[in-house]
Short mmCIF file of C-alpha atoms in Angstrom, two decimals:
data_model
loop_
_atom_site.label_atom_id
_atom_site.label_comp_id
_atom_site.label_asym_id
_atom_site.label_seq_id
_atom_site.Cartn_x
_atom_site.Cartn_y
_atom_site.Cartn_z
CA UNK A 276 73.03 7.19 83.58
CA UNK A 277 75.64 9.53 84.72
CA UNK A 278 75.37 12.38 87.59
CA UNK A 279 75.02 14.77 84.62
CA UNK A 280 72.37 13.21 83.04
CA UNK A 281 70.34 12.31 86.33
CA UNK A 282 70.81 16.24 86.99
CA UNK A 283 69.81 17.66 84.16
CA UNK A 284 66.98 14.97 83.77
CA UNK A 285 65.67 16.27 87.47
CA UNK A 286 66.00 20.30 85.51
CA UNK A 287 63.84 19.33 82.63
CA UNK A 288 61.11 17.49 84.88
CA UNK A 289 60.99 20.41 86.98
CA UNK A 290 60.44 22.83 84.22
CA UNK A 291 58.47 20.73 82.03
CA UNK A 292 54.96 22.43 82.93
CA UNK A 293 56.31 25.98 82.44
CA UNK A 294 55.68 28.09 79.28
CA UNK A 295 58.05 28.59 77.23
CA UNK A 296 57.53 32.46 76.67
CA UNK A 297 57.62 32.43 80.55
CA UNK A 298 61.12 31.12 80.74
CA UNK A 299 63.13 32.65 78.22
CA UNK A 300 66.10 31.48 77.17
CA UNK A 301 67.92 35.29 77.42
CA UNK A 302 67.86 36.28 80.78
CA UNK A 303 69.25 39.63 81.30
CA UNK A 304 71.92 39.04 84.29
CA UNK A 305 72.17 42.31 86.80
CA UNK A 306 75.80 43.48 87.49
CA UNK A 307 74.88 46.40 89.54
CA UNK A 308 76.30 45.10 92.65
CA UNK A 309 78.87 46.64 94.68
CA UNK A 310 82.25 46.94 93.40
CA UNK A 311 83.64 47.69 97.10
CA UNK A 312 83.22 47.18 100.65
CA UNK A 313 85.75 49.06 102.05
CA UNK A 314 84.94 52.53 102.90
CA UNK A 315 88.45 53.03 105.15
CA UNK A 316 91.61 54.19 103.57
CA UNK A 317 92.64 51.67 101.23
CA UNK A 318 95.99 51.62 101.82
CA UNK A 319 95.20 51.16 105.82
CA UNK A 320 92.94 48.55 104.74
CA UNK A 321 95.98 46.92 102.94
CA UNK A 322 98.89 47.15 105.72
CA UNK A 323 96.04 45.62 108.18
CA UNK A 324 95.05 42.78 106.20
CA UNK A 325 98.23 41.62 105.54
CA UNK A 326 99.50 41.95 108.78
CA UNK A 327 96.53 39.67 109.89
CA UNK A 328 98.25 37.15 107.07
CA UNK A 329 101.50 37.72 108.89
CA UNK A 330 103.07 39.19 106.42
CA UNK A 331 105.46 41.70 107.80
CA UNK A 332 104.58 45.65 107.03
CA UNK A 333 107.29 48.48 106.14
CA UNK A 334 106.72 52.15 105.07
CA UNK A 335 109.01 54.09 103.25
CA UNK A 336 109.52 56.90 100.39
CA UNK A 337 111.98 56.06 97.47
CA UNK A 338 114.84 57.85 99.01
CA UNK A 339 114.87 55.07 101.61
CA UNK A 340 113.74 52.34 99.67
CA UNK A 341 117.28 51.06 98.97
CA UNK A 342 118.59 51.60 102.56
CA UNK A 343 115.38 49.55 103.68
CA UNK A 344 115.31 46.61 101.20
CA UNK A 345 119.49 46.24 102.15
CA UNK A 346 118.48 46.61 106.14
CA UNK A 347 115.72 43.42 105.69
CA UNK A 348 117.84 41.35 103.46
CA UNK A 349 120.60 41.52 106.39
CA UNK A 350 118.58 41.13 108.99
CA UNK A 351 117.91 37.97 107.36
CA UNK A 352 121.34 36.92 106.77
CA UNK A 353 121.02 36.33 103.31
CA UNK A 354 123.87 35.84 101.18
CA UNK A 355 122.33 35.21 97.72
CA UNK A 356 119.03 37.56 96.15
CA UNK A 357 116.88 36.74 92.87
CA UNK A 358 116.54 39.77 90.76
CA UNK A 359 113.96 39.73 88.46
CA UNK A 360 114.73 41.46 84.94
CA UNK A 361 113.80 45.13 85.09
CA UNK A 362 113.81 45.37 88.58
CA UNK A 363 115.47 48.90 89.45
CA UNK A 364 119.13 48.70 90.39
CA UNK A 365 118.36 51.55 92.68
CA UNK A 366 116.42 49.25 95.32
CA UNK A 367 119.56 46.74 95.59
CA UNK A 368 122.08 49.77 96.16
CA UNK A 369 122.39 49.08 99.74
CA UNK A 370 122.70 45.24 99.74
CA UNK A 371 126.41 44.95 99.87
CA UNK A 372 127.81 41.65 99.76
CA UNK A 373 124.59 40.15 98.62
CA UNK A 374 125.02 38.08 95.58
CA UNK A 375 122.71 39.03 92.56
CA UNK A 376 120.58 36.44 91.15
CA UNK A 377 118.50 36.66 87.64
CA UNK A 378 115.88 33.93 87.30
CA UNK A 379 117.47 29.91 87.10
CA UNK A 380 116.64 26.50 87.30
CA UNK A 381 114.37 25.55 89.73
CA UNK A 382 117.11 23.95 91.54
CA UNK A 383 119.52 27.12 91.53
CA UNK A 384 116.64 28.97 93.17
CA UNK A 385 115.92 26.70 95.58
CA UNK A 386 119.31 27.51 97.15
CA UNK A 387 118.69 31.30 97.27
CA UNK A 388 117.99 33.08 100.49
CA UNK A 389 115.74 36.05 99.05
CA UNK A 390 113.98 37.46 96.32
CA UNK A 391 112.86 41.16 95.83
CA UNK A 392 110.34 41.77 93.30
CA UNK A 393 107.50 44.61 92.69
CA UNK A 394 104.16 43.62 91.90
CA UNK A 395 100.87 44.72 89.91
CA UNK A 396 98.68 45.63 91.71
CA UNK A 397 97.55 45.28 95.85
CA UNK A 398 93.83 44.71 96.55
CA UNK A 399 93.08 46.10 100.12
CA UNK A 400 90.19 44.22 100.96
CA UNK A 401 92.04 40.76 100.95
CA UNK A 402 95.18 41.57 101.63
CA UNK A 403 96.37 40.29 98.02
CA UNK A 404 99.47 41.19 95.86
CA UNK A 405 99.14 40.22 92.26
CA UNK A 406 102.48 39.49 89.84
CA UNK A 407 101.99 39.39 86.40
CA UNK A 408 105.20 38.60 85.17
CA UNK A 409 106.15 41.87 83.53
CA UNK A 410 109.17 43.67 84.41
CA UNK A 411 110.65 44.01 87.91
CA UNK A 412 108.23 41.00 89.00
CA UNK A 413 110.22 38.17 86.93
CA UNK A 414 107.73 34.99 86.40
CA UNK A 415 105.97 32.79 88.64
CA UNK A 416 108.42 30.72 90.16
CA UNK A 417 110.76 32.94 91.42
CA UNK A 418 107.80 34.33 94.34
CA UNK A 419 107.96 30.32 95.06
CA UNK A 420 111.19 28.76 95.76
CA UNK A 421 113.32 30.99 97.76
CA UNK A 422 112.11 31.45 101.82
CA UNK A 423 112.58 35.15 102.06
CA UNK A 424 110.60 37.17 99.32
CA UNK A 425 110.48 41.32 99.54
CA UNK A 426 107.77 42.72 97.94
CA UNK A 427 107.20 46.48 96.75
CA UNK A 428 104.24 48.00 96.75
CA UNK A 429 103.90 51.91 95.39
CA UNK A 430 101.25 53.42 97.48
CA UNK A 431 98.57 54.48 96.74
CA UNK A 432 99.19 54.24 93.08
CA UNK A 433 99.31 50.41 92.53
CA UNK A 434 96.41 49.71 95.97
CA UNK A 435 92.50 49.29 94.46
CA UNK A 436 90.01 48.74 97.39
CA UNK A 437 88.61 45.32 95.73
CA UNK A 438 88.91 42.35 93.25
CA UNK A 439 86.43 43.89 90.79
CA UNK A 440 88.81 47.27 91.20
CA UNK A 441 91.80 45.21 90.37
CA UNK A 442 90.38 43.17 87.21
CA UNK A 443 90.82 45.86 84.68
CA UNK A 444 94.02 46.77 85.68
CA UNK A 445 95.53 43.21 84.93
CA UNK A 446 96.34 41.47 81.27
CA UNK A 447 93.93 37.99 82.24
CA UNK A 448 96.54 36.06 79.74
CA UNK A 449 99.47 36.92 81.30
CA UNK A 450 100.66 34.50 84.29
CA UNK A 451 99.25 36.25 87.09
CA UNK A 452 100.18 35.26 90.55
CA UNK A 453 97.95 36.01 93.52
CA UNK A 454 99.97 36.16 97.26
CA UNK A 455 98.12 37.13 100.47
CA UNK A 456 100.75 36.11 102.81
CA UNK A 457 102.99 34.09 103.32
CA UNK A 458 102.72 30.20 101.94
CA UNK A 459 100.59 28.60 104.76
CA UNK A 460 98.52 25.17 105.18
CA UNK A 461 96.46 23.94 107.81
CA UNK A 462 95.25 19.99 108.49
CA UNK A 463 92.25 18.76 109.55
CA UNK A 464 93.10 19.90 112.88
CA UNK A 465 93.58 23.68 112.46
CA UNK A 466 97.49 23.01 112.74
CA UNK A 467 99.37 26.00 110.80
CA UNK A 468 102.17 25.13 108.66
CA UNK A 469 104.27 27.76 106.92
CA UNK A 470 106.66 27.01 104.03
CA UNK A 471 105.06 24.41 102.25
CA UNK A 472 104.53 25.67 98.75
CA UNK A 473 106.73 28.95 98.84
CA UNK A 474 108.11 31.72 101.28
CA UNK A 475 107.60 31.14 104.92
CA UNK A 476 108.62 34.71 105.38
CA UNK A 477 106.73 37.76 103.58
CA UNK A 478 107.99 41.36 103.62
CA UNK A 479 105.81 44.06 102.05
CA UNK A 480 107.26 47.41 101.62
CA UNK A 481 104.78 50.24 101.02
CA UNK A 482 106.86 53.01 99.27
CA UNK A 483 105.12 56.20 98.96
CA UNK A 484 105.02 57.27 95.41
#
């Protein structure tokens, strides 16, 4: 007998002496539970909870978006930058020098310093940027292989307070990528280690729509 079996076997012996009209099979499910937590500014809520993932928190309006993004990208000495299709030239103005990268082989990433993307959607509550892969954002790999990523976030437009906020907004068969920090494991011993399956470094820009 498999675990299955024994389990279900242990379901049917425990309902065997109840009625069936007293156990129907349709059992309306509630959904009237709370579809936030979070009665604080949700874009507060956002910068906070990211910061506590150490991701590292800018503000900025579009004017100085590009000055900002090309400011970060030196500070981290990077010489090379994946640019997602549809990303706007404007946010790369400022990056002089900085070689321009669309999406490559996995090993052709792997040697580039940064990547700037947009995203989705932010969810305040966890601290969570979502990619989906449409334009600007680039797909899945590209958030992965280089160490440095820059992400844009238009505030408040693209922040929801929760998960069930964010749902609706997203396409659920398009490849959707869900970041709240930077990559990070830990071992049995609580021992943090950064890098291990994408950026060790994660910059989030807030730009003020």
């Amino acid at each position: 007998m498999s675990s299955r079996e024994a389990i279900l076997g242990r379901v049917r012996r425990a309902l065997a002496d109840v009625p069936r009209d007293e156990a129907p099979d349709d059992v309306p499910v509630v959904r009237d539970y709370l579809r936030t937590h979070s009665p604080a500014d949700a874009v507060e809520t956002l910068a906070e909870n990211l910061a506590d993932y150490r991701a590292v928190v800018h503000r900025t309006d579009a004017a100085g978006l590009p000055e900002l993004i090309g400011r970060l990208l030196a500070a981290r000495g990077s010489r090379s930058v994946v640019v997602p299709e549809g990303l706007p030239e404007e946010w790369l103005r400022a990056a002089e020098g900085v070689r321009r990268v669309p999406d490559a082989t996995p090993g052709e990433l792997d040697a580039v310093d940064s990547v700037v993307t947009g995203c989705a959607v932010a969810v305040a509550e966890t601290g969570t940027l979502v990619l989906d892969g449409s334009a600007g954002q680039g797909r899945r790999r590209i958030s992965l292989m280089p160490d440095h990523h820059v992400c844009v976030v238009r505030v408040p437009g693209q922040v929801v307070d929760s998960v069930p906020q964010a749902l609706p907004r997203l396409v659920p068969t398009r490849p959707l990528t869900w970041i709240s920090g930077p990559s990070a494991t830990s071992d049995i011993e609580l021992d943090r280690v950064e890098g291990v399956h994408g950026p060790r470094t994660l910059e989030v820009v807030l730009v003020t729509d």
